[in-house]
Tab-separated table of C-alpha atoms and ligand atoms in Angstrom:
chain	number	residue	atom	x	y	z
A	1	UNK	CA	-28.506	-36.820	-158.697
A	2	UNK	CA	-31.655	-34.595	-157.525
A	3	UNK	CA	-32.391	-35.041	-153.748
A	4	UNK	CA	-34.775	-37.938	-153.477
A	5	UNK	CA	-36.152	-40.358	-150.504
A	6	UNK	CA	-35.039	-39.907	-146.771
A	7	UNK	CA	-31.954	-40.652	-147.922
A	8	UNK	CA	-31.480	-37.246	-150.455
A	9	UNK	CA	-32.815	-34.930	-147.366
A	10	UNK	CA	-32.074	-31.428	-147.491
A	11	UNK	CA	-29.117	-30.629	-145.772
A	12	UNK	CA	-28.415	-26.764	-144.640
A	13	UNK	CA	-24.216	-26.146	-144.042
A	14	UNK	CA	-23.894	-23.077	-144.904
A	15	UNK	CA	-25.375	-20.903	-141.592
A	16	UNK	CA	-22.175	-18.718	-141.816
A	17	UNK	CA	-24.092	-16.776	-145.508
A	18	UNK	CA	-27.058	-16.836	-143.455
A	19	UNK	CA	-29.022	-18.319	-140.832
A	20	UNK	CA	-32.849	-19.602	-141.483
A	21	UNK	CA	-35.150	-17.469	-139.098
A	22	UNK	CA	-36.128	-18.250	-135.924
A	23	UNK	CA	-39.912	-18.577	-135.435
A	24	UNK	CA	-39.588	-15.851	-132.302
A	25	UNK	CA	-38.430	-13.496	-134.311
A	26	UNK	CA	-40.756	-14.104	-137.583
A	27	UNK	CA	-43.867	-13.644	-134.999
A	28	UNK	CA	-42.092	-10.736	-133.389
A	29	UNK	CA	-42.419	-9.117	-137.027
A	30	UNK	CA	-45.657	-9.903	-137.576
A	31	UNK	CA	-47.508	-6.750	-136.162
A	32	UNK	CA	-45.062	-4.565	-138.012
A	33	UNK	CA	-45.839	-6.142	-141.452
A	34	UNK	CA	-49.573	-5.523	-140.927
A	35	UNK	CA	-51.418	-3.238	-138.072
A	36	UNK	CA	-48.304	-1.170	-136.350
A	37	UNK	CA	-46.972	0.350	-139.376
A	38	UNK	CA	-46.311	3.570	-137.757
A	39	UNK	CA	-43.471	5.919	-138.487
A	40	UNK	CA	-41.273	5.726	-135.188
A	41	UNK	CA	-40.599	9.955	-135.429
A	42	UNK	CA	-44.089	10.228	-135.616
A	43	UNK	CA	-45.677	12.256	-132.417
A	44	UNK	CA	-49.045	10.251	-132.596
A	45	UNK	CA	-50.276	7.641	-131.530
A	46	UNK	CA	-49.536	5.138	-134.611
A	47	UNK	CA	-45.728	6.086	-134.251
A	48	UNK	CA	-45.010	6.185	-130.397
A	49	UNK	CA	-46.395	2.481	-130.397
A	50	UNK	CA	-43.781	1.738	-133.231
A	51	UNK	CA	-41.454	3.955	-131.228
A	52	UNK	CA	-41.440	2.220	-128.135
A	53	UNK	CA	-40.672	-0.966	-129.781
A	54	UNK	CA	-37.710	0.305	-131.621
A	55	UNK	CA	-36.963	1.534	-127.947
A	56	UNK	CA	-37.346	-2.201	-126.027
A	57	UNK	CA	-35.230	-3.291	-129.323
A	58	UNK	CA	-32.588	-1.066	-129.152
A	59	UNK	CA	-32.578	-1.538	-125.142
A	60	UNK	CA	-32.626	-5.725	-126.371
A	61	UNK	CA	-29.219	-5.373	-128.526
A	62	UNK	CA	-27.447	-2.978	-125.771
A	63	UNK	CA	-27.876	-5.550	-122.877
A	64	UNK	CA	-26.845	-8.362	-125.586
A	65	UNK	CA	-23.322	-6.261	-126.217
A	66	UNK	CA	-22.953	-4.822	-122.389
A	67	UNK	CA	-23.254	-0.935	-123.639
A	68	UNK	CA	-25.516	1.897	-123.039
A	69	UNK	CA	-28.574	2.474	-124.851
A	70	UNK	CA	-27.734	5.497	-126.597
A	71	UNK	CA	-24.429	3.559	-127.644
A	72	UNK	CA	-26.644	1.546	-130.366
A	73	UNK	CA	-26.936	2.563	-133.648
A	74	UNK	CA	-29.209	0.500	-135.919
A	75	UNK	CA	-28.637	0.156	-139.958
A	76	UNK	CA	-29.328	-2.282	-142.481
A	77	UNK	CA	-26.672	-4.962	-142.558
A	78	UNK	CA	-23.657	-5.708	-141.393
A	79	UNK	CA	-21.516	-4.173	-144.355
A	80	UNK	CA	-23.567	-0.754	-143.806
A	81	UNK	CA	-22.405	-1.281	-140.047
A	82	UNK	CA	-18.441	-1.449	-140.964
A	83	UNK	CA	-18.637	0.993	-143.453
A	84	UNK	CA	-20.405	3.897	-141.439
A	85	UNK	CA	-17.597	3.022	-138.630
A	86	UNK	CA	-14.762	3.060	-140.996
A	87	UNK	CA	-15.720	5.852	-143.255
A	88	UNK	CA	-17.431	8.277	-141.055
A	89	UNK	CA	-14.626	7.798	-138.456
A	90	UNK	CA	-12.481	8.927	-141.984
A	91	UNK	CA	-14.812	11.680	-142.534
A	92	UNK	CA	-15.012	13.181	-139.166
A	93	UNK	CA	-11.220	13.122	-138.017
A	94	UNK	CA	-10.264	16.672	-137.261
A	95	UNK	CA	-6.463	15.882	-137.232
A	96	UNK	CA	-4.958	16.103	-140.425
A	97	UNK	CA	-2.090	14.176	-138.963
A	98	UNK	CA	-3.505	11.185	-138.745
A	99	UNK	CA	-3.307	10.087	-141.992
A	100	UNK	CA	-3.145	5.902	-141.818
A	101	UNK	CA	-5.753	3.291	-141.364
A	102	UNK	CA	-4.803	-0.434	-140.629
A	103	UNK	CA	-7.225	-3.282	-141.553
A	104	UNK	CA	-6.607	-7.103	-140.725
A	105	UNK	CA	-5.525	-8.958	-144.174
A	106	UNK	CA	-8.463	-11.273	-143.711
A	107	UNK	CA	-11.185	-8.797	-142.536
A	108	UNK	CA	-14.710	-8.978	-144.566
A	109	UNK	CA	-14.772	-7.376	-148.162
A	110	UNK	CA	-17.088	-4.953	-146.505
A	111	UNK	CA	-14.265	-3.844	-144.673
A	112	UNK	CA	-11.295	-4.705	-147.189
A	113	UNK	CA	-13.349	-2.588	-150.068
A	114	UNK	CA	-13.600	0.629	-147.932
A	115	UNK	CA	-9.777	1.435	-149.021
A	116	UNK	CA	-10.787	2.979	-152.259
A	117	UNK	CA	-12.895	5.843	-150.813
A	118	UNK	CA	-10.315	6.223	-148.138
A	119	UNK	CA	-7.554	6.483	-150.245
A	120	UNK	CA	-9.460	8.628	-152.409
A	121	UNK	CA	-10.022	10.813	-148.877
A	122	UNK	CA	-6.319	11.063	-149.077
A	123	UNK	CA	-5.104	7.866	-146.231
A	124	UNK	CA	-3.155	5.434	-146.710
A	125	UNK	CA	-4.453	1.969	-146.153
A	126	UNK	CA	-2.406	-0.336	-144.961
A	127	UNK	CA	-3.072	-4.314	-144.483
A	128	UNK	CA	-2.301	-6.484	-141.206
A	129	UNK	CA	-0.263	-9.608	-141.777
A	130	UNK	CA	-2.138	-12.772	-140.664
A	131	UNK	CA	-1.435	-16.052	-139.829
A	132	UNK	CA	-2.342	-19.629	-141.069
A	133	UNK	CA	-5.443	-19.691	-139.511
A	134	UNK	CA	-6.055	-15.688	-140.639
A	135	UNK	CA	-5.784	-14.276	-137.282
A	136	UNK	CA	-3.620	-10.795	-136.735
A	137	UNK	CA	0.131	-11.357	-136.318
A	138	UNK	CA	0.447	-8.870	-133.180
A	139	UNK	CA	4.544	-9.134	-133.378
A	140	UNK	CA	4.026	-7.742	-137.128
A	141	UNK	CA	0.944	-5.151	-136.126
A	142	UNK	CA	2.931	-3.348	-133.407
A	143	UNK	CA	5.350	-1.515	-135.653
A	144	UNK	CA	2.897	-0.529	-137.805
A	145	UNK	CA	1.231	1.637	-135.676
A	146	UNK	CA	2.266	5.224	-134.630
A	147	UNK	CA	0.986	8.646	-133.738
A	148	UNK	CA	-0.439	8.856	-137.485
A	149	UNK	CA	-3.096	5.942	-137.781
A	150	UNK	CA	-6.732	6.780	-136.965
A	151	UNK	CA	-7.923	3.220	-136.820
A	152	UNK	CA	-6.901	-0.455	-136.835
A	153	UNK	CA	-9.797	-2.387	-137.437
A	154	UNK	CA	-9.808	-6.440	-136.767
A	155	UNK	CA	-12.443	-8.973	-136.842
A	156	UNK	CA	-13.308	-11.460	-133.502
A	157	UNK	CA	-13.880	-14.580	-135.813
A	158	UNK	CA	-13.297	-14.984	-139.375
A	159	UNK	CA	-16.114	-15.110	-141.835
A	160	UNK	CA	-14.306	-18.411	-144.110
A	161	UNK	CA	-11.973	-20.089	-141.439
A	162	UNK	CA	-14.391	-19.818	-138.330
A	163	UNK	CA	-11.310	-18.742	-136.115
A	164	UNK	CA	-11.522	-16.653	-133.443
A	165	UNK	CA	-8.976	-14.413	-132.341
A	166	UNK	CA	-8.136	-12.531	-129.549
A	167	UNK	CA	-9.091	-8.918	-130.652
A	168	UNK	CA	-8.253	-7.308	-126.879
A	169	UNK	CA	-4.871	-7.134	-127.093
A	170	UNK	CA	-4.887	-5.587	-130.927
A	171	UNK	CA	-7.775	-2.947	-129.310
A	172	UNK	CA	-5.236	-2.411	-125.983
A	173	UNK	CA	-1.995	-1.563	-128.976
A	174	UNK	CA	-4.742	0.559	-131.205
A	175	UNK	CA	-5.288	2.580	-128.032
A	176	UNK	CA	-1.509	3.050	-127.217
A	177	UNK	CA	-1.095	4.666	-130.573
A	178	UNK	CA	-3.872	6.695	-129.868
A	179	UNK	CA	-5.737	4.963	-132.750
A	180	UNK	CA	-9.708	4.079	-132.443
A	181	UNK	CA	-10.518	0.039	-132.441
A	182	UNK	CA	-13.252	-1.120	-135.122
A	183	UNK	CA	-14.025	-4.573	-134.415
A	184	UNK	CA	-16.148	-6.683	-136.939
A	185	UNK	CA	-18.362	-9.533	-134.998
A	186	UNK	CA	-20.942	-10.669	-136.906
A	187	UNK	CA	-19.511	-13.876	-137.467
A	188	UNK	CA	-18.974	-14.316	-133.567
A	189	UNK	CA	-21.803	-12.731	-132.322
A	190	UNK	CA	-24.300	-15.246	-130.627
A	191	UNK	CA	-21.450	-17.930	-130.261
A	192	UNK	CA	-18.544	-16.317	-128.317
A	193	UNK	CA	-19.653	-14.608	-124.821
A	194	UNK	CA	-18.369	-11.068	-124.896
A	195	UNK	CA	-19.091	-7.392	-124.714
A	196	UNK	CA	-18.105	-4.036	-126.470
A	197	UNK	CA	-15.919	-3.146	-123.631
A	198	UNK	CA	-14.470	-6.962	-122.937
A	199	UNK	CA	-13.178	-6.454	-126.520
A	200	UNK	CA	-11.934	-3.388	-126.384
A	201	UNK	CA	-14.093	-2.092	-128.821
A	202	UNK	CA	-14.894	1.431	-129.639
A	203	UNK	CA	-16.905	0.708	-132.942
A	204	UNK	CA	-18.693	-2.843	-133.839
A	205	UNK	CA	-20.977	-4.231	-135.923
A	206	UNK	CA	-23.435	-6.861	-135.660
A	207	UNK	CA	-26.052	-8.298	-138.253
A	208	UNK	CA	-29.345	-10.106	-137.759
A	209	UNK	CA	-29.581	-12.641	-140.419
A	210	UNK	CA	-26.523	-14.365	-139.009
A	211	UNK	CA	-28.073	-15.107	-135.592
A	212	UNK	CA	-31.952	-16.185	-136.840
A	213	UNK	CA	-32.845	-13.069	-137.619
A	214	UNK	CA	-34.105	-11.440	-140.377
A	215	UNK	CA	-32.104	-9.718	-143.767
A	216	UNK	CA	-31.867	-5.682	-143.671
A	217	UNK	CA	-31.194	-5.336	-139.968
A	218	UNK	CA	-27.981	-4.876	-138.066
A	219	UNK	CA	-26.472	-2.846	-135.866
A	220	UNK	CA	-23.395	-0.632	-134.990
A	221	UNK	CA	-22.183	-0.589	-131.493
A	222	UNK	CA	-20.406	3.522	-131.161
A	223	UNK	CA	-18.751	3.827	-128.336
A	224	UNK	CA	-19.909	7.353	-126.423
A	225	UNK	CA	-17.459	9.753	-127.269
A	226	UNK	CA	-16.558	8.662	-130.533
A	227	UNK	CA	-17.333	11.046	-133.437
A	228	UNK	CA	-18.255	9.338	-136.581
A	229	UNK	CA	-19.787	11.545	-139.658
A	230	UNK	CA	-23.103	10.311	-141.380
A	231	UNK	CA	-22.844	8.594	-144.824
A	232	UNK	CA	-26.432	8.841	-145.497
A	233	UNK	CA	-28.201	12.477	-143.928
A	234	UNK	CA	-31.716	13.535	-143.806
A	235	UNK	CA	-34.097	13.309	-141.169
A	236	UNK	CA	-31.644	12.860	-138.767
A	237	UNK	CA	-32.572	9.174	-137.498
A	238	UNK	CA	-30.361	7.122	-134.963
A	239	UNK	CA	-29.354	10.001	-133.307
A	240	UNK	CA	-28.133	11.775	-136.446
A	241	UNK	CA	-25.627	8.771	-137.649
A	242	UNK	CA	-28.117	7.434	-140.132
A	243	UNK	CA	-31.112	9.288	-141.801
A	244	UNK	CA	-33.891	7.312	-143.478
A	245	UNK	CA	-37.128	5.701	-141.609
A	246	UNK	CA	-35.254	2.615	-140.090
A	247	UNK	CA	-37.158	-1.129	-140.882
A	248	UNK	CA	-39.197	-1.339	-138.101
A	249	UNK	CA	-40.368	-5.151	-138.417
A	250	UNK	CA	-36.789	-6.258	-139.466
A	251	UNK	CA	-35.245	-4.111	-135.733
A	252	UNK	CA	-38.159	-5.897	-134.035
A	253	UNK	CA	-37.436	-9.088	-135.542
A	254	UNK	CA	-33.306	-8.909	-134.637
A	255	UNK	CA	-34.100	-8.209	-130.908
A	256	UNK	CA	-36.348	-11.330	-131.072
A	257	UNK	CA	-33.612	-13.486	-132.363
A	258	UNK	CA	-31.463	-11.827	-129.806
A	259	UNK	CA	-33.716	-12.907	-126.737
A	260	UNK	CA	-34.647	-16.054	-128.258
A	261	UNK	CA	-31.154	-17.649	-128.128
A	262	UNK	CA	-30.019	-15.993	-125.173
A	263	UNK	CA	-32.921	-17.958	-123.358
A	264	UNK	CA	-32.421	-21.354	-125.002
A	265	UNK	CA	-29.796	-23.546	-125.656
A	266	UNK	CA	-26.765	-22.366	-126.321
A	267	UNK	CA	-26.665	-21.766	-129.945
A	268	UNK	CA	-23.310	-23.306	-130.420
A	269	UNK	CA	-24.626	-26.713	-129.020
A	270	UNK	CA	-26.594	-28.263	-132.526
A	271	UNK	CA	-23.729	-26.472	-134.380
A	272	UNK	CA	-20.965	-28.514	-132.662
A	273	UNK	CA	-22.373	-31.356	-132.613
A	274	UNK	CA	-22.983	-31.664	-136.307
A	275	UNK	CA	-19.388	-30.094	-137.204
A	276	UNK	CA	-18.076	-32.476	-134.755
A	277	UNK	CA	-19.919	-35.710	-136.276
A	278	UNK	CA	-18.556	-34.376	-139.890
A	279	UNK	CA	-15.389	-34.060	-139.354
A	280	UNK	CA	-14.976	-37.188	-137.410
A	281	UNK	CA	-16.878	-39.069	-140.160
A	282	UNK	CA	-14.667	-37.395	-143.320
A	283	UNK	CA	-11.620	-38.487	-141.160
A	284	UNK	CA	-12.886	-42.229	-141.070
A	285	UNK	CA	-13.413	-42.407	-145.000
A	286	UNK	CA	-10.030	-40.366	-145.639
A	287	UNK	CA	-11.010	-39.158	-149.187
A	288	UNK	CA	-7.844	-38.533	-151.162
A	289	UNK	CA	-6.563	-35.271	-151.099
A	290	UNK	CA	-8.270	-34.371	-147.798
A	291	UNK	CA	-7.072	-30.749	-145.930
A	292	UNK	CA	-8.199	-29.226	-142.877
A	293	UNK	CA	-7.603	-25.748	-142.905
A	294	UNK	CA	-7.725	-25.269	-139.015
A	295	UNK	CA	-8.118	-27.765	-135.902
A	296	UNK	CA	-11.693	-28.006	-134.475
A	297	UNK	CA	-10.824	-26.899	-130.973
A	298	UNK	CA	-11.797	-24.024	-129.097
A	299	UNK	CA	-10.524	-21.114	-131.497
A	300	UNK	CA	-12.961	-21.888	-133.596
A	301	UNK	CA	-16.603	-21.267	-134.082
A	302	UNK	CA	-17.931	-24.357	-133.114
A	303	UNK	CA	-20.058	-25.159	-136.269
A	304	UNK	CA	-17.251	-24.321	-138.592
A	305	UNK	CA	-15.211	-26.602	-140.814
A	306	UNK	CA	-12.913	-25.238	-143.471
A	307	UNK	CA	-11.273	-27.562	-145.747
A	308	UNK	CA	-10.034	-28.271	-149.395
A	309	UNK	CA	-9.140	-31.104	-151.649
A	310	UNK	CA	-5.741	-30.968	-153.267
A	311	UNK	CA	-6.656	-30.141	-157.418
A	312	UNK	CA	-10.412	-30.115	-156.680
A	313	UNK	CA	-11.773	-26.705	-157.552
A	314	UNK	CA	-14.695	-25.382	-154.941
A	315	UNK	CA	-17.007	-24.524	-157.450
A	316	UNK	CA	-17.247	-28.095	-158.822
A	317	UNK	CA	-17.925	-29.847	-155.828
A	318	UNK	CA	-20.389	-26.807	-154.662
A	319	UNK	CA	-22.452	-27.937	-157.793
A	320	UNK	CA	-22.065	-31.371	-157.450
A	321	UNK	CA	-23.036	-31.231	-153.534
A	322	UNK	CA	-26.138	-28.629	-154.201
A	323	UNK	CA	-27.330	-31.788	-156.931
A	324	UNK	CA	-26.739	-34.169	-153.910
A	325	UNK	CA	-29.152	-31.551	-151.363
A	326	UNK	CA	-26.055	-30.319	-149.513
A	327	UNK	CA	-25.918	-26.725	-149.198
A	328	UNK	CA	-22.295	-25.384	-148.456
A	329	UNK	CA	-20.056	-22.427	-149.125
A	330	UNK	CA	-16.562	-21.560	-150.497
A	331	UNK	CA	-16.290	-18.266	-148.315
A	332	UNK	CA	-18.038	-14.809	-148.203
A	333	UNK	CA	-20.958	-15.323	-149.200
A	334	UNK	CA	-20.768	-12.418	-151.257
A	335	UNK	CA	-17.963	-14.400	-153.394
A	336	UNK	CA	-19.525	-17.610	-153.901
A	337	UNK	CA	-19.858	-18.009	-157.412
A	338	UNK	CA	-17.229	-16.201	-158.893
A	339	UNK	CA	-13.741	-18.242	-159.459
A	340	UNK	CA	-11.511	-15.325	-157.850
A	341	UNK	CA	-9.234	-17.288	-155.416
A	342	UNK	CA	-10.273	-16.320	-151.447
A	343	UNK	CA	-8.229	-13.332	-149.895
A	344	UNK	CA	-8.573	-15.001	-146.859
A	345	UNK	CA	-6.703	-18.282	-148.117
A	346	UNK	CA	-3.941	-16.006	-149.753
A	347	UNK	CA	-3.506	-13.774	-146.746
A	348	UNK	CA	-2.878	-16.602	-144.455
A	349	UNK	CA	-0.181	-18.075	-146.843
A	350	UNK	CA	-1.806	-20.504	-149.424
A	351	UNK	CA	-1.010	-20.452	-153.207
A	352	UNK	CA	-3.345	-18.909	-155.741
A	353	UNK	CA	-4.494	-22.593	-157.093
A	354	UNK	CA	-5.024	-23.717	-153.200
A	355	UNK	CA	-7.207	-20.317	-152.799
A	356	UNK	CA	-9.789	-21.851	-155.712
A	357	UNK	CA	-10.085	-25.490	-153.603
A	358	UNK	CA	-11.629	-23.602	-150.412
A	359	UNK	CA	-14.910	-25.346	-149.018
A	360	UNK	CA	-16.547	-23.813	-146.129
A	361	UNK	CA	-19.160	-25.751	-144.022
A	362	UNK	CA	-21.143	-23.491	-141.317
A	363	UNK	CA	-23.198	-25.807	-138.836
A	364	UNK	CA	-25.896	-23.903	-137.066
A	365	UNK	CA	-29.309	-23.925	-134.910
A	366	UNK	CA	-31.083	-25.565	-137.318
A	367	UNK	CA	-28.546	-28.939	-137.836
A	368	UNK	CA	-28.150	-32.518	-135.981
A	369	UNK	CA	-25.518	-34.287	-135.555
A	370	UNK	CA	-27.155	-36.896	-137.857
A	371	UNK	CA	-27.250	-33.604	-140.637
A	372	UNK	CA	-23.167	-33.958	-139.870
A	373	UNK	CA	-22.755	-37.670	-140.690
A	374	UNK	CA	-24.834	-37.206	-143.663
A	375	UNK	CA	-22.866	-33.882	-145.356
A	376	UNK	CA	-19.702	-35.929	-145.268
A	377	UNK	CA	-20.965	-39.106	-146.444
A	378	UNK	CA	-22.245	-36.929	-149.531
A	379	UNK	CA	-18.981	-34.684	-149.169
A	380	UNK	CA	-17.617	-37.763	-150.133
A	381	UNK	CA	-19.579	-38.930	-152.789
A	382	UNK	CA	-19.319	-35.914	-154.348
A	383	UNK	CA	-15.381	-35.731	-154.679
A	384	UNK	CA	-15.005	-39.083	-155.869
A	385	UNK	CA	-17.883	-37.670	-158.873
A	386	UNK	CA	-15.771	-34.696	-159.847
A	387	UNK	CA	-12.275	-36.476	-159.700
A	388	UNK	CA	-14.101	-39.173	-162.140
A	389	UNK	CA	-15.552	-36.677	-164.337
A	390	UNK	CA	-12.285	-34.767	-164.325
A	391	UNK	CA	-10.127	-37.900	-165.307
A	392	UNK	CA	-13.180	-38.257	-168.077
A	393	UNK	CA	-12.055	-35.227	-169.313
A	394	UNK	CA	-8.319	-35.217	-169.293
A	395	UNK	CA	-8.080	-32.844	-166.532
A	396	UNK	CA	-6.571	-35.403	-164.234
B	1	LIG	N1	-18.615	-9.280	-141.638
B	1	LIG	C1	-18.549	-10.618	-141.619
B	1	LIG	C2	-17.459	-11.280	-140.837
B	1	LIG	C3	-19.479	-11.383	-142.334
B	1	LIG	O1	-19.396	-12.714	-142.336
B	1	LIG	C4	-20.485	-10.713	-143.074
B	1	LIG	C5	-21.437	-11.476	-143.901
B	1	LIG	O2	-21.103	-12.498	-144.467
B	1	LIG	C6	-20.518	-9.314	-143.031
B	1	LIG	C7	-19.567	-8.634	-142.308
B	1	LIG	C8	-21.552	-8.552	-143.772
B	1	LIG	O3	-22.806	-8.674	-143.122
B	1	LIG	P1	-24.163	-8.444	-143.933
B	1	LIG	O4	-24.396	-9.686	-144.729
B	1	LIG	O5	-25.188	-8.243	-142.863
B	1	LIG	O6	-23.953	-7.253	-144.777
């Protein structure tokens, strides 16, 4: 079952991990890599080069998210992003009083994990109901909050589902409260139009390697006015938020990506088209046990498709697909690979066993819609494997 011929071609569905790089922004790099290493608080020449391209960068991202310069903080990923807005907005809060912090059910584990260190800062965490398709239930959020929480924080499109959800009104009942809004994008970044402000957002993150750009740069939007502490301190880099030389090449290389798909097609358009082809194609063969997590429609990232086969564990057909050169996912990437059921599944209402079937497929830049027709056919072929080697076996 190795890929072989035309036939066994490679096929990429899992852009929602990670995103191959776009040859803009590997070029971009280039001079960073090699002649213009520079360090950008340097006062001679070899750094005020490298500075003024971490300027035109930074200047890049702001005009991408609508905000001022000075607004953008750069960092290393995405998960460094939502845990220097969660935890240094913990750290810094001069009002005892406000003692609660409210994060979606279904949010990242980058932002689920912080509630150790800020229970262990003395809040109390709380977790926003969701519904089916993982979004916030705003009818069950808008008791919760009160004159005690210091943030709610809620993500624009879910990293396993692919839904989007309308995070301005949750930002408009944050603000009520007097709470701050942390919004998590990086999913949605690049494939829903919006900006800090049309969001409501007064802290948001962003990552690179989700939108063709490269690992170990990302970015935190900070909205002026907000005071977060530092988690890392030194040097006093990115306007004192975060200390340490920042990756130059990688900055360069995001703001590349950035301008590259904001001047070409839209980068939805392959994605959709390939999601589209798949699902209509798995819906023509009908394979037994077939669920679709969500509709395809608008409130949801266009190359996303989240399904599950009734008894089938993910991990199974992951192997069995990877053998058949069809790369997929079964949620965070961070998760893949370890049989815990998904929070994600659980939190919008599915049984433990149902939360081990989850099978994400995340269409991007780099698919066709002939890449669609092709994953399902072998989507296919590789359920009716594992059932048969599961009835071989006794286990069905
Ligand atoms: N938030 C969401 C919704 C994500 O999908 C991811 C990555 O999968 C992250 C945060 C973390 O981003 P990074 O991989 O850049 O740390």
């Amino acid at each position: 079952m190795s890929p072989r011929g035309p036939r066994e071609r490679a096929i990429y569905a899992d852009h929602a991990a990670t995103t191959p790089m776009r040859e803009e922004a590997r070029q971009a790099m280039l001079p960073f890599l090699g002649p213009e290493f520079g360090n950008p608080s340097s006062l001679h020449s070899h750094g005020r080069r490298v500075a003024a391209a971490l300027d035109e960068a930074r200047e890049c991202v702001a005009s991408a998210l609508g905000c001022e310069f000075g607004e953008v903080i750069f960092t290393s990923s995405g998960t460094e992003s939502a845990n220097l807005a969660i935890l240094g907005l913990a750290l810094a809060n001069p009002d005892p009083r406000r003692n609660r912090v409210i994060l979606g059910a279904a949010e990242h584990h980058c932002v689920i994990e912080t509630r150790g260190l800020l229970e262990r800062l003395g809040y109390r965490v709380e977790f926003a109901e969701v519904d089916r398709w993982a979004r916030v239930d705003l009818e069950a959020l808008e008791p919760r909050l009160a004159e005690d929480v210091l943030l709610v924080a809620a993500m624009q499109a879910n990293n396993e589902f692919g839904t989007v959800q309308e995070v301005a009104p949750i930002a408009e009942r944050a603000h009520e409260a007097g709470a701050t809004f942390f919004c998590d994008a990086v999913q949605s970044f690049g494939k829903v139009i919006f900006t800090a402000s049309s969001l409501g957002a007064d802290l948001l993150a962003i990552s690179a390697h989700k939108v063709g750009g490269p690992k170990g740069a990302a970015a935190l939007y900070v909205r002026a006015g907000v005071r977060l502490q530092p988690l890392t301190v030194g040097g006093g880099q990115e306007r004192e938020l975060r200390a340490g030389t920042p990756n130059v090449a990688g900055i360069v290389g995001f703001a590349a990506a950035i301008r590259s798909f904001a001047s070409s097609a839209p980068l939805s358009d392959a994605a959709r088209s390939a999601r589209d082809a798949f699902v209509r194609r798995l819906l023509e063969a009908r394979p037994d046990g077939l669920r679709f997590t969500t509709d395809h429609g608008p409130s949801v990232l266009p190359g996303f498709c989240h399904l599950r086969f009734e008894g089938v564990a993910a991990e199974s057909v992951l192997v069995v697909l990877d053998q058949l050169g069809v790369s997929a996912g079964a949620g965070a990437a961070c998760s893949s690979g370890s049989l815990e059921p998904s929070h994600v599944m659980q939190a919008a209402g599915l049984t433990s066993a149902e939360s081990k079937e989850g099978l994400r497929f995340s269409f991007g830049h780099s698919n066709s819609e002939q890449d669609g027709v092709e994953a399902a056919a072998r989507l296919v072929e590789a359920i009716a494997t594992v059932r048969r080697a599961a009835r071989h076996s006794g286990r069905l």
